[in-house]
Every structure is written in C-alpha cells, then in structure tokens.
Coordinates of C-alpha atoms in Angstrom, one line a residue:
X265 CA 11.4 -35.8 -8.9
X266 CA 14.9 -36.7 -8.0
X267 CA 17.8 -34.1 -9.2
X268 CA 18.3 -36.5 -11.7
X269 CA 15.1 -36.7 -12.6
X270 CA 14.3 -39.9 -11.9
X271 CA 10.1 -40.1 -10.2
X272 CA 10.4 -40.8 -6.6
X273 CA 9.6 -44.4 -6.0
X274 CA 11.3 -45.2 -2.6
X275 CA 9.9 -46.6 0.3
X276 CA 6.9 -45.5 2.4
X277 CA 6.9 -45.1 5.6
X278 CA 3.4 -44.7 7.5
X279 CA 3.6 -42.7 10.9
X280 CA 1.0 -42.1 13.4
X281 CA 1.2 -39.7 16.4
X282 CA 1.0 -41.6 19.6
X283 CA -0.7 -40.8 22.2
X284 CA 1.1 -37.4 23.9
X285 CA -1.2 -35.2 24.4
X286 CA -0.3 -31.4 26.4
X287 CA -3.2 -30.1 28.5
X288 CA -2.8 -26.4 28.3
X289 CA -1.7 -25.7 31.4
X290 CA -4.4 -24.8 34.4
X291 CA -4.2 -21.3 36.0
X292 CA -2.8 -22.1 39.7
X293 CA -2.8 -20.6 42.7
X294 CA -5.4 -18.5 41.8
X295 CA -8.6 -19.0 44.6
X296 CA -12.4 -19.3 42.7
X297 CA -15.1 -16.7 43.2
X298 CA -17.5 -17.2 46.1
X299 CA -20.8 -18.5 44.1
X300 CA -23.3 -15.5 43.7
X301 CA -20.7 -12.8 44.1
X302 CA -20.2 -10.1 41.1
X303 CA -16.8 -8.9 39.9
X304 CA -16.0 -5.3 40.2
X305 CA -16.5 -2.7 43.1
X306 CA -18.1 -4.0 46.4
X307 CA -18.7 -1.3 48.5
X308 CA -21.0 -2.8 50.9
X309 CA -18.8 -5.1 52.5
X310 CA -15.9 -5.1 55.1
X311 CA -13.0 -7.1 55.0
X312 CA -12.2 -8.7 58.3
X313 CA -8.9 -9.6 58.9
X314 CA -8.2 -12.6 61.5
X315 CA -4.8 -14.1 62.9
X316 CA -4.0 -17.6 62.1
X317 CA -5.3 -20.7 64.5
X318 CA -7.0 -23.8 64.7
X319 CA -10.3 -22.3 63.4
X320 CA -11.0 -20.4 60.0
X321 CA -11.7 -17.0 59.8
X322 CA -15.5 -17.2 59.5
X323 CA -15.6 -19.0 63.1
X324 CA -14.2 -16.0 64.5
X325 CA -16.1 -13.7 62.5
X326 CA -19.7 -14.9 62.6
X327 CA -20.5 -14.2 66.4
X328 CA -20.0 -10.3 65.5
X329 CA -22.1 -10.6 62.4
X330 CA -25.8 -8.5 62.6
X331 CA -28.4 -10.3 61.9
X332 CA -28.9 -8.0 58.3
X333 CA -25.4 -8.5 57.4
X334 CA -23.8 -11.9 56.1
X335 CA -20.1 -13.4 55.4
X336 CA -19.8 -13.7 51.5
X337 CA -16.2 -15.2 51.1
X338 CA -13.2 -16.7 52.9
X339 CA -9.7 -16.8 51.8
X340 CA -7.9 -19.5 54.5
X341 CA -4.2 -18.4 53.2
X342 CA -4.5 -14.4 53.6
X343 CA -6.7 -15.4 56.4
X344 CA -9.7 -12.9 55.8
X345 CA -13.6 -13.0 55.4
X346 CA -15.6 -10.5 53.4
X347 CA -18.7 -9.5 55.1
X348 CA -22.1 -7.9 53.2
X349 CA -24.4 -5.4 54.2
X350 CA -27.4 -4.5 52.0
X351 CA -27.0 -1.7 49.7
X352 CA -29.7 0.1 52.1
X353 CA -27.4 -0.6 55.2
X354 CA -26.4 3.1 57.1
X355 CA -22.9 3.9 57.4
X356 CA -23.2 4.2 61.0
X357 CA -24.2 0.1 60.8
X358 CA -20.9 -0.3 59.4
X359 CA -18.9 1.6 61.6
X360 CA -20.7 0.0 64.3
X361 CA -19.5 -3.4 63.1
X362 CA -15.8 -2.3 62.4
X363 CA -15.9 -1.1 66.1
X364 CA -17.0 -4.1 67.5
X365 CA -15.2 -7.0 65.6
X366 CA -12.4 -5.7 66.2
X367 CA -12.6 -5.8 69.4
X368 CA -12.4 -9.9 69.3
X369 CA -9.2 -12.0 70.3
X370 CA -7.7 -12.9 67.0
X371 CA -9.1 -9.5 64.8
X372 CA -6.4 -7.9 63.3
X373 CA -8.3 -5.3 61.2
X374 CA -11.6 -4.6 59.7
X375 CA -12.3 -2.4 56.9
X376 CA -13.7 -1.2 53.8
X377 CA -13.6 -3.1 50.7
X378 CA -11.8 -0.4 49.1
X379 CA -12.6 -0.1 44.9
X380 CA -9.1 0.3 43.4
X381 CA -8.7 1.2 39.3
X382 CA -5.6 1.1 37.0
X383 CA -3.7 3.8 37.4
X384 CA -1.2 3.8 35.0
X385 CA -1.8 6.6 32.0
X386 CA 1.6 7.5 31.0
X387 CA 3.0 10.5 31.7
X388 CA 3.8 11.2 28.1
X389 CA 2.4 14.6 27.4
X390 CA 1.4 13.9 23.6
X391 CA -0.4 9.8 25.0
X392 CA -3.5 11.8 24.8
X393 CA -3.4 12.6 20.6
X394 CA -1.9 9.0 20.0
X395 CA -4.9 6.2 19.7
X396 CA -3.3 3.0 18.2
X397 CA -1.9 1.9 21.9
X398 CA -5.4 3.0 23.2
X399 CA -7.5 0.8 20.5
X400 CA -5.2 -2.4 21.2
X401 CA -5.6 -1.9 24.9
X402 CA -2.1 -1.1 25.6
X403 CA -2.7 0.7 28.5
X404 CA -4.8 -1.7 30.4
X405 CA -1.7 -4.4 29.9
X406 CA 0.4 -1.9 31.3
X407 CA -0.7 -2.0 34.6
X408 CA 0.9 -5.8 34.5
X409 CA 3.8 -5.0 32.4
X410 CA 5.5 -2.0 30.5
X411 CA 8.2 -4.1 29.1
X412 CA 11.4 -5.6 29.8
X413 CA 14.9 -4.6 28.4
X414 CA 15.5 -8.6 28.2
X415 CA 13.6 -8.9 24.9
X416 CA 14.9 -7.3 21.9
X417 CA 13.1 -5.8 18.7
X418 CA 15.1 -5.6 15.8
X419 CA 13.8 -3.0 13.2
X420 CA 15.3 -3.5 9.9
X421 CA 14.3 -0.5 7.9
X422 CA 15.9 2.6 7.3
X423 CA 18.4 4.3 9.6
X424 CA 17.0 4.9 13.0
X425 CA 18.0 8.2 15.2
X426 CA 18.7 6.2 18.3
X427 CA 19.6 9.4 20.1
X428 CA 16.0 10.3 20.4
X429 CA 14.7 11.5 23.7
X430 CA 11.9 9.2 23.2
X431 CA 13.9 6.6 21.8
X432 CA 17.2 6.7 23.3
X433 CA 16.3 4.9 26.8
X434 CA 15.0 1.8 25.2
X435 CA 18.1 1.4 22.1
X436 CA 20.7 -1.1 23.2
X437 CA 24.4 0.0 24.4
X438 CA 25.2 -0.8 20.5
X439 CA 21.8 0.4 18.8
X440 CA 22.8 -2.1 15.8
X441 CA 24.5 -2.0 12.3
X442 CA 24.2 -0.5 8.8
X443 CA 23.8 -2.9 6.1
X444 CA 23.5 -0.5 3.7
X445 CA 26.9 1.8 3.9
X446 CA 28.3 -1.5 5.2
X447 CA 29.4 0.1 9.0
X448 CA 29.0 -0.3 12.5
X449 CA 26.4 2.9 12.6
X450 CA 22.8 2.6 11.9
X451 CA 22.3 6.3 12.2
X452 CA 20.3 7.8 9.5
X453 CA 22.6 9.4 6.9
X454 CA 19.8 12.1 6.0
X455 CA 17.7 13.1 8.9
X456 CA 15.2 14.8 7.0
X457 CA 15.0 12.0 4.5
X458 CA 15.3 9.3 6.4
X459 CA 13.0 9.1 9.7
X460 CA 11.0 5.5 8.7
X461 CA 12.8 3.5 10.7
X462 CA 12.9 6.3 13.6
X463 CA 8.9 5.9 13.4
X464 CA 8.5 2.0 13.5
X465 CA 10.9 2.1 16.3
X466 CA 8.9 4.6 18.4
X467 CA 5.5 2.6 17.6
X468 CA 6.9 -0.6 18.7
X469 CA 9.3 0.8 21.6
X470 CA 9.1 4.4 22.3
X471 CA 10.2 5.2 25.8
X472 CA 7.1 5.0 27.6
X473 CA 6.1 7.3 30.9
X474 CA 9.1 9.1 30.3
X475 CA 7.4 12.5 30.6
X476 CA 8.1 12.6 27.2
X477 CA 6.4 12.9 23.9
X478 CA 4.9 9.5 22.5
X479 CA 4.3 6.1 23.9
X480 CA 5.4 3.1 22.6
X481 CA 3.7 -0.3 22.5
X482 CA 6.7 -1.8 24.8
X483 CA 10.0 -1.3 26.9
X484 CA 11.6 -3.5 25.1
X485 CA 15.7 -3.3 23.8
X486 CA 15.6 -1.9 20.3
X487 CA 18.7 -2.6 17.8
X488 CA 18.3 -1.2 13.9
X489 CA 19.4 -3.2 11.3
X490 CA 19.6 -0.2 8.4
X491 CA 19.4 -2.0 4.9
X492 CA 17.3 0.5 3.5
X493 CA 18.9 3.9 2.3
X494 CA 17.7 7.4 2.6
X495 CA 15.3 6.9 -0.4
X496 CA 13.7 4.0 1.5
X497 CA 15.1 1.5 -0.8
X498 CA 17.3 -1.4 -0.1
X499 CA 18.8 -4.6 -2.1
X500 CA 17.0 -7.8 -1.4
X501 CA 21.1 -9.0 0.0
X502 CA 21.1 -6.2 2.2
X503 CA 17.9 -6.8 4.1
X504 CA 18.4 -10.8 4.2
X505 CA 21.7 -9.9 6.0
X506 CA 20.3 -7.4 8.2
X507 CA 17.8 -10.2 8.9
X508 CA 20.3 -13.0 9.8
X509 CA 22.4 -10.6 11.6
X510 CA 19.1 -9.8 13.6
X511 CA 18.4 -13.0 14.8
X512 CA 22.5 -13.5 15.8
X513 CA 21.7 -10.8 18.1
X514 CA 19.6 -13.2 19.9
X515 CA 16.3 -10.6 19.1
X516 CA 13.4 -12.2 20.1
X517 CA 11.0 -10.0 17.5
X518 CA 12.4 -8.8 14.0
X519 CA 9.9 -6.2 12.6
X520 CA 10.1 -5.6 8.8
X521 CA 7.9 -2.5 7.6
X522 CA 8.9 -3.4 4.1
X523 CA 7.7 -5.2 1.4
X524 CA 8.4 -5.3 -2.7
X525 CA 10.7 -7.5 -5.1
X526 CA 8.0 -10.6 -5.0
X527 CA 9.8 -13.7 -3.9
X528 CA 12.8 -14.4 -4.0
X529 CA 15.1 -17.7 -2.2
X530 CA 17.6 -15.0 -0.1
X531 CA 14.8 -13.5 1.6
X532 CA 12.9 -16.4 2.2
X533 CA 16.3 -18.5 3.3
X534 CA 16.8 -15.2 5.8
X535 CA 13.6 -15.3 7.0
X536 CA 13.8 -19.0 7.6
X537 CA 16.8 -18.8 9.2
X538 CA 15.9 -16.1 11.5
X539 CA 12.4 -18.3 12.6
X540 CA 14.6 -21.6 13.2
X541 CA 16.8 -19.4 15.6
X542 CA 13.8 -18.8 17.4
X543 CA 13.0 -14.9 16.5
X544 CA 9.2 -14.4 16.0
X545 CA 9.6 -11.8 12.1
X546 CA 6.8 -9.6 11.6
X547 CA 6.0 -7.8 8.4
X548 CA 3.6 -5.8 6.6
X549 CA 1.4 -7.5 4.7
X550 CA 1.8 -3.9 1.8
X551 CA 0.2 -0.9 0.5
X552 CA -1.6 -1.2 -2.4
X553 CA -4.9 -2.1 -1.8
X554 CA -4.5 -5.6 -3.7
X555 CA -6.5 -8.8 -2.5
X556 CA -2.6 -10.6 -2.1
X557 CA -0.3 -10.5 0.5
X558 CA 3.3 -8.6 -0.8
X559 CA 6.7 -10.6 -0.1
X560 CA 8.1 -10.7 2.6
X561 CA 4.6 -11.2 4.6
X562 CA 3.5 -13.7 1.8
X563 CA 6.4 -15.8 3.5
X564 CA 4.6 -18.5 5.8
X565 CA 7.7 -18.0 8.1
X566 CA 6.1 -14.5 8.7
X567 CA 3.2 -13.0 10.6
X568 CA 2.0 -10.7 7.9
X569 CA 0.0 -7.6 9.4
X570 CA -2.9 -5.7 7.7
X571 CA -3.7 -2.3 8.7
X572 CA -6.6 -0.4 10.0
X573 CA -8.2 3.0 10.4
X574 CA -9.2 4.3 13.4
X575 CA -12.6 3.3 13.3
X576 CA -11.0 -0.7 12.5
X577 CA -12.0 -1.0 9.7
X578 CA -9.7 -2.1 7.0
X579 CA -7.8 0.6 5.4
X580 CA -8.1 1.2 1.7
X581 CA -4.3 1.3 0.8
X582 CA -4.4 -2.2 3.2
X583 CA -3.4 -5.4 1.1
X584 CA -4.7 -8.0 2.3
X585 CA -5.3 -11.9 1.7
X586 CA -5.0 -15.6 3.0
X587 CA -1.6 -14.9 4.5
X588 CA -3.0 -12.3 7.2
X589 CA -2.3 -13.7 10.2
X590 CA -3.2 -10.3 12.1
X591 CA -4.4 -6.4 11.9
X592 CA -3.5 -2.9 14.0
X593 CA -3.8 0.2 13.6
X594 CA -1.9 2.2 10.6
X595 CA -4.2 5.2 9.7
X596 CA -2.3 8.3 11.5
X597 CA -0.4 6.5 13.6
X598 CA 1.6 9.1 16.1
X599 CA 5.1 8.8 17.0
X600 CA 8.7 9.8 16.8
X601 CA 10.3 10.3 13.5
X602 CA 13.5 12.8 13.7
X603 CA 14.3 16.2 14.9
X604 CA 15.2 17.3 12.3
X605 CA 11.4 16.5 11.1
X606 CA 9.9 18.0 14.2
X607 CA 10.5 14.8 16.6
X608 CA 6.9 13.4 16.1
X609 CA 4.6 13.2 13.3
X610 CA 1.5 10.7 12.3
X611 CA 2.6 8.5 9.7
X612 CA -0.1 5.8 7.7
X613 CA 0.8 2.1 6.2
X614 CA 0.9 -0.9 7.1
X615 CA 4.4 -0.2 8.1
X616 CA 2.9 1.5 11.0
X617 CA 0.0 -1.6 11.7
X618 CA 3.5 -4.1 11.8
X619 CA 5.3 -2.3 14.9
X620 CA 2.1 -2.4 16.9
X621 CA 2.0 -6.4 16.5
X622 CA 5.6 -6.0 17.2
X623 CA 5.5 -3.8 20.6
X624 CA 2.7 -6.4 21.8
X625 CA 4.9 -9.3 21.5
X626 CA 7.5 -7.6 23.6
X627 CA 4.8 -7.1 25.8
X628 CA 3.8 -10.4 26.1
X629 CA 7.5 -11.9 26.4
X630 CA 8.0 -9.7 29.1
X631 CA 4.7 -11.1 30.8
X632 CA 5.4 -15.1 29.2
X633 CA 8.5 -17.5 28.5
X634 CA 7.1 -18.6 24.9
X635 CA 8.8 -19.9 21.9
X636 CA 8.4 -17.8 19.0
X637 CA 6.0 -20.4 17.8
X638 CA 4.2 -20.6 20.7
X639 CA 4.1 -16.4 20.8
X640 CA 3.1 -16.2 17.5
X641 CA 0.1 -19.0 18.8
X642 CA -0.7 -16.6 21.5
X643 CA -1.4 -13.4 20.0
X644 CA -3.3 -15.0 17.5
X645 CA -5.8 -16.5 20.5
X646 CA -5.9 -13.5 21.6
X647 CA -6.7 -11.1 19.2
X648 CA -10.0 -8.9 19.1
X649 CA -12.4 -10.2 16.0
X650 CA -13.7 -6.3 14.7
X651 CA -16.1 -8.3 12.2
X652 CA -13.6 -8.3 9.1
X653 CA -13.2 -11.3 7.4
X654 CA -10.4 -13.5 7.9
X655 CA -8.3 -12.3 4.9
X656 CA -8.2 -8.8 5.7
X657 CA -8.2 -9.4 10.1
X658 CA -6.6 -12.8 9.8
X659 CA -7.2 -13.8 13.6
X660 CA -8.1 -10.3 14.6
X661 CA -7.2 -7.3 15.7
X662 CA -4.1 -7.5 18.0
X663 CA -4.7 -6.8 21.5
X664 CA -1.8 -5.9 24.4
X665 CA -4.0 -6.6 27.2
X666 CA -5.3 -9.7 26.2
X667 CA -1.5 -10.8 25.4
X668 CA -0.4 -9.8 28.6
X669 CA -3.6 -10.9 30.8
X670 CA -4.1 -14.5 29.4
X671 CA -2.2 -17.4 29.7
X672 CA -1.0 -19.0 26.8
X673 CA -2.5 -22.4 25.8
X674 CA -5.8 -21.5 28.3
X675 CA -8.3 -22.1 25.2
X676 CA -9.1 -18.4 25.0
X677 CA -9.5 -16.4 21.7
X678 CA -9.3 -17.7 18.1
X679 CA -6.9 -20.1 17.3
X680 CA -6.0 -20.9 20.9
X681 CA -7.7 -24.2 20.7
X682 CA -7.8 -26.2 22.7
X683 CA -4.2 -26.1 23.8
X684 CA -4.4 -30.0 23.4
X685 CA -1.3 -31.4 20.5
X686 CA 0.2 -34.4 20.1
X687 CA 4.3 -35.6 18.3
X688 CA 5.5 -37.6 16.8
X689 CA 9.2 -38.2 15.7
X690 CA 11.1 -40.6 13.2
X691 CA 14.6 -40.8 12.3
X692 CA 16.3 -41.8 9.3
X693 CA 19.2 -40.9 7.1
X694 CA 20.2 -40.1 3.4
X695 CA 23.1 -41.6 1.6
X696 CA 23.5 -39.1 -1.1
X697 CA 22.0 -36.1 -3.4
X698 CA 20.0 -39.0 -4.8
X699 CA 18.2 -40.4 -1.9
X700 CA 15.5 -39.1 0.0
X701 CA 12.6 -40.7 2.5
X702 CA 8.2 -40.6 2.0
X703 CA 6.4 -40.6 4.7
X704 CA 2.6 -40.6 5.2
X705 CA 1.0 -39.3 8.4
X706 CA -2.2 -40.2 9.7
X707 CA -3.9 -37.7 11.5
X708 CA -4.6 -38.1 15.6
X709 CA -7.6 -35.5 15.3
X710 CA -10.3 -34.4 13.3
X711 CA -10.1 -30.8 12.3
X712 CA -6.4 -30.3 13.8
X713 CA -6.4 -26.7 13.8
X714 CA -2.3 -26.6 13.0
X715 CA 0.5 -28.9 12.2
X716 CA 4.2 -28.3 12.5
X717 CA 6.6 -30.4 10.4
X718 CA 10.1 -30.1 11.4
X719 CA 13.7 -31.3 10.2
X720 CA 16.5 -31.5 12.1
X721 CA 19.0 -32.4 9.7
X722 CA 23.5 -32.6 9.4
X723 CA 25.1 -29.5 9.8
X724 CA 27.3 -30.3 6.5
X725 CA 24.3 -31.2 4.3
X726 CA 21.7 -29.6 2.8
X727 CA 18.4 -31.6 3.6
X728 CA 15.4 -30.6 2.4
X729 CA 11.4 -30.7 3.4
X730 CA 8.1 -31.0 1.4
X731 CA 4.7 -31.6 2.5
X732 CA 1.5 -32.4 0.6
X733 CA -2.1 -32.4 2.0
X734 CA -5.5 -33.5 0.7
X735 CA -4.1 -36.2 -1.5
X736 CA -2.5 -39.1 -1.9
X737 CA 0.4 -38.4 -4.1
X738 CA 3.9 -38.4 -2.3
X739 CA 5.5 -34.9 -2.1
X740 CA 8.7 -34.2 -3.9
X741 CA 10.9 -31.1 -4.9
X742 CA 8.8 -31.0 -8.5
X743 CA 5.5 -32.2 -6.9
X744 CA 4.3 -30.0 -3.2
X745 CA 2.1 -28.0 -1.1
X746 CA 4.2 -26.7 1.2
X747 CA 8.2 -26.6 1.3
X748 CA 11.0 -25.5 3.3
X749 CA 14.5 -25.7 1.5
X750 CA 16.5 -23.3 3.4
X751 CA 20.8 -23.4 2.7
X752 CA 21.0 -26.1 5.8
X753 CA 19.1 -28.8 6.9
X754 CA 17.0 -26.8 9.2
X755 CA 13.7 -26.9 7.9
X756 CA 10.2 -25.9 9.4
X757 CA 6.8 -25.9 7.6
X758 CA 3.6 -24.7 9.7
X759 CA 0.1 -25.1 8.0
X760 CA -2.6 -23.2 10.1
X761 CA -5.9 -25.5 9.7
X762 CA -4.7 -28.6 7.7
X763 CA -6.6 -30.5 5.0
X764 CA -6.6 -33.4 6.9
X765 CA -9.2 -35.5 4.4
X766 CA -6.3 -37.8 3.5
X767 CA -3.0 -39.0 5.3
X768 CA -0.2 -35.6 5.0
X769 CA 2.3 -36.6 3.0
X770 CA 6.2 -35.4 3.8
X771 CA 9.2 -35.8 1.7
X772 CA 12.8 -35.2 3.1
X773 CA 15.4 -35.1 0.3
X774 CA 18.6 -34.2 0.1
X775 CA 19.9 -31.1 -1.9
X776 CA 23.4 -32.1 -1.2
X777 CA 24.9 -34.6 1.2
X778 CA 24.6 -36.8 3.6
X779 CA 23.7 -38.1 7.0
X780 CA 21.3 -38.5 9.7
X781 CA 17.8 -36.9 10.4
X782 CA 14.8 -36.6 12.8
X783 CA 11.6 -35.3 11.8
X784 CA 9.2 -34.2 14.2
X785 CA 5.2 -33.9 13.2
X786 CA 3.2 -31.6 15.5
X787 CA -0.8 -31.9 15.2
X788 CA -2.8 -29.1 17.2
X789 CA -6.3 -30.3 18.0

C-alpha cells in the first residue's frame, strides 16, 4: 500500500539479466604439477640448476642422468629440473651425481630437494594454553599473513584498555571514542568492571609474536567505539552511533559482541548504514540457548556468529537459527581482559565466537582486496563444515587459513559457487511520496545461490526497497519478504539461496521525495 493507502496498481516493469557473466577469476602464474608427482617432502631428488640458453634445462641435464635415476619436472622460468632417484638409491649415488653435473657448461648448482615446514609459532609465551586460533587454523595462515595495520576492526562494546601490552601495538594513534560518557576516551571507566571489550579486542587483534602473552586472530588497526557502560549495558542510540561513527572511520570490520532489545529501526538503519559504506558488521548470534537468532545478528545486514566448544560442537548457551551465517570457537576462549583483572583470563559466549570471525576477516583483507560483500562471500566458501546443521554452523566453522590460502571466487568451499553472476540495472524516477515503480525479475539461473538488490537513490529523498519471492503478488511497504528502508535512499537487500519458482518481485517507493534512481539486481549462480 501507498502512504495514503491507496493498493499499488502502477506499472510493471519486467527485467531480465543479460548476458554478463564473471568467471571467477583463474589462479595465474602459478606452474601445474608434473603428472605422477606427490605433494609434500621429496627427498630423493636433486634440483639441478641450469643457466639460461637456447636449450631447456632438461637438454643439459639428461646426458649426466644414471641410468636408475630420471628427470621428474622442469620449470623453463626459474630454469631448473628435478631429478629422481629411487627411494633404495645410496647417498653416495647422489653425491656422485651432484659431483658430476655440476661439472657441465651451463650448471649452476645441484642440490637436495630440501623439505621446508611453516615455521611460524608465535612467540607468545601463553599461544600454547590458547586453542581457538589453533582450531580455525590461524597459525597455518600466518605463515602468508599476520595482518596489516591498513585494515581496521572496530569493537563496539565496552571500554577497551588500549594501553595493554598485548593490545597497545595494534590500537590506532586515536584508539576511538566513548559513546557512552559522550568523550573522546574509550578507556574503561572501571577496570575491574569493565574488561569485555578489552577481551573481544585481544581475540580479534591481540598483538601477535610479540613475546607477549596471547595471540590474536590478526594485526589489524583496532579503534573502540565504548557504548556500553561498566555494567555491560548500553542504549540502543548509543551503539547505533558508535556503529555509524565506526564505519566513518573508514573500518573495514565492525565487531558487535552484543545482542538484546529485539528489533528495533535505529539499530537496523546503523547497521545498514555501516554495510552500504562498505564495512563488513559482525555479531553474535546470543546466549541463551534459543532456536532464534538475537537482534542485532537477526539483522540480514549482519553475519551472525554461533559459538562452539572446543570439541566444535555447538555450545549449549549458543543461540542459533536460520540467520547463522557462521561458527568459532567461544567455550574458554583465552585472552587479554585488564590488569587490573590479571591481564588475561578465558572468557565463554558467543561474544568470544564473533571476534574470531572478526580477526579472520582482517586476515583475509590483508591477504585480498574484497568488498565487504565479496568478504563476507569468501569466508563463507571457505569455512570448515564440523557436521552441525546449517542453523547452528550456518556455512561452517570459520577458517584463517583457508581465508587467507584461497582465492576468492575459485569455486572452493560452501557457498563459493561457482563464482559465475550476472546484472542487471534499470533506472527510473519518483515524482512524489505517492509514487513508486514494480518490477518483476526473471531469473538467469536455476538454483541462483544469492541475489543482491540494490538502490541507489537521491541524496535529498528517502527511497525505499521491497522484494518478494515465490509469488506473484507485487511487493509493497504493507505487502514483503524482504526490505531495506534505511533514513536515505541507500538501500541493499541480500537473500542467500532465492526462491526462484516465480519471477522476484521488487518495489521501490518513496518514503519522502523525489528524484532519480538505478536499481541494480545481482543473481549468483
């Protein structure tokens, strides 16, 4: 219905995708296996290293081959062959080899086919009692990246003690703001009271190989919104500001270990707001054991994150539900919480699950330049199924070196796909508070895995978005599936495995105003 309550009965416009399909991209520059040979150690061959000519490596090689002993692989670029002996081959045989290849015009150097293994544990004297970077494989994406100061976690929660020795290397020059004394210090007024936000900060970015304490998930820059007092309750006003002042800091992952107050239009307009200015917002999905996701996770804007015990399985104070999008560890989760505490204590909640999901983004923006679409995409695909159905895992189990080790849109893991998607865009305009446009949109794929419906509305107006699926009956502001009516004409719906057995209605209608539009439908195959 109209504001005035007149039914919808305008025109119809019918849309269908064109042809615009994005391969995922391919890996490059990466040289294929020589057929037959096994990954890992290979300690029976030699490495032969030849200068650069007219002919390849293995033509320089093969004269100085033995009869038992064969050439396995060639890479032209590094100019190099890998030659095999058999297992049973003496080391003498070997030597023998190294001594007389090398004694050929063009050899540079022959020698073993050294086994090399990830050396990076952290230095961190307490890494060993910690478990939840070690069960999301934190440490094997560390070898590629620990981090980079150029993404930013914003932790709205409680005050944080940004003067940690843990912490401090990793807070920004200006660690943030406090919402709730309404000041320009996010330090906890209680430090004994108030050490939540100090321990979702270290499990998302605790300095890590510091020689210190605890690691965290990620090197990545940590600011504190503080909207929640020394009780570890805040006003609905106080977080939704924290929030938008969050994403105006440019942070590139909001984490929000709270939950409570069931829905409400502030918090979902913040959280909006925050996802169109391209921050990825994390939350936990809440902690008390119900079959429904709490607000703010319930929000399709956010990634709601169950938690798990150490054993992954889902923990018993765990809500969980459709909204799930992922799970991490919460049970006894290690990590800094305020001197005045002791400096480190385990903590359990989903609060503790969320920051996990949070340091592995930062891991994998340090590793990938990814919308926070496309991020949240990507650790979806490449999550760790621990045999939990998909309301209490959602995709999975979060996993850091899966994040960090795949590239994003390759097909890999859950809801990866494909990569394959296809957009379409019209353009139209409303007059008034009266007017608004129906479209129908027929689907490019069967199955689409994902659609995105976007509006890109006037800055002076307030244009709104409503989508319908599995029917024929246009959407409207009394009459929807799915909506997005944020305070501007900004507006983004994302439905994760469409109904796609009729044509996807979409309304846009205008709240207030007027002026021009584009709407932009993305299908996922």
């Amino acid at each position: 219905m109209s504001e005035d309550g007149t039914p919808h009965m305008k025109r119809r416009r019918f849309l269908q995708a064109t042809s615009a399909l994005g391969l995922a991209g391919a890996f490059g520059g990466v040289a294929s296996a020589t057929p037959g040979r096994n990954p890992g150690p290979k300690e029976d061959e030699i490495l032969v290293g030849v200068a650069q000519g007219r002919d390849s490596p293995s033509d320089v090689v093969e004269s100085a081959v033995p009869g038992n002993a064969r050439i396995v692989h060639e890479n032209k670029t590094l100019s190099y062959v890998a030659v095999q002996f058999p297992s049973d081959a003496s080391e003498t045989a070997r030597e023998n080899f190294i001594d007389a290849v090398t004694k050929k015009d063009r050899v540079k150097y022959a020698e073993q086919n050294a086994t090399h293994q990830t050396l990076l544990t952290p230095n961190d004297p307490r890494f060993g009692d910690q478990y939840a970077p070690q069960q999301v494989n934190a440490d094997t994406a560390w070898d590629t990246t620990l981090g980079s100061s150029s993404v930013t976690v914003a932790v709205v929660d409680t005050g944080a003690q940004y003067d940690h020795p843990d912490l401090s290397g990793n807070f920004a020059s200006n660690p943030g703001y406090d919402f709730a004394d309404d000041d320009s210090d996010p330090y906890p007024d209680v430090l004994s009271d108030e050490y939540h936000g100090t321990h979702v900060s270290g499990i998302a970015g605790g300095v890590t190989d510091n020689g210190t304490g605890t690691a965290g998930i990620s090197d990545s820059s940590l600011i504190n919104g503080r909207a929640l007092d020394e009780s570890g309750s805040g006003s609905t006003a106080d977080i939704a500001d924290a929030i938008e002042w969050a994403a105006d800091q440019g942070a590139d992952v909001i984490n929000l270990s709270l939950g409570g107050g069931g829905y409400t239009s502030t918090m979902k307009n913040a959280v909006s707001y925050a996802t169109n200015n391209g921050a990825l917002v994390v939350a936990a999905a809440g902690n008390d054991g119900s079959s429904s996701v709490s607000y703010p996770a319930a929000y399709s804007e956010c990634l709601a994150v169950s938690a798990l015990d150490p054993d992954e399985t889902l923990a018993s104070y765990s809500q969980y539900g459709d909204s799930v999008e992922l799970a991490a560890p919460g049970t006894n989760v290690l990590a800094t919480t305020t001197e005045a505490r002791g400096s480190y204590e385990q903590l359990s909640g989903t609060s503790m699950a969320t920051p996990v999901v949070s340091g592995v983004a930062g891991l994998a923006l340090a590793q990938w330049d990814l919308t926070n679409t496309e991020l949240r995409d990507h650790l979806k695909a490449t999550a760790v199924d621990v045999g939990l159905s998909s309301d209490k895992q959602g995709s999975g189990r979060v996993d850091a070196a899966n994040a960090v080790g795949t590239e994003p849109g390759s097909g890999d893991g859950g809801d990866g796909g494909s990569g394959d998607s296809t957009t379409t865009t019209a353009s139209g305009s409303l007059s008034s508070s009266y007017d608004y446009d129906d479209y129908s949109y027929s689907w490019s794929y069967s199955g689409p895995s994902k659609v995105v419906v976007e509006l890109d509305g006037p800055s002076d107006a307030d244009f709104d978005l409503y989508v319908n699926t599995g029917t024929t009956t246009n959407a409207s502001p009394s009459n929807y599936d799915y909506a997005s009516y944020t305070t501007d004409s900004q507006e983004s719906i994302t439905i994760d495995n469409p109904d796609d057995s009729t044509a996807m209605q979409v309304d846009v209608d205008s709240y207030s105003g007027s002026g021009s539009y584009d709407l932009t439908i993305t299908e996922y195959k």
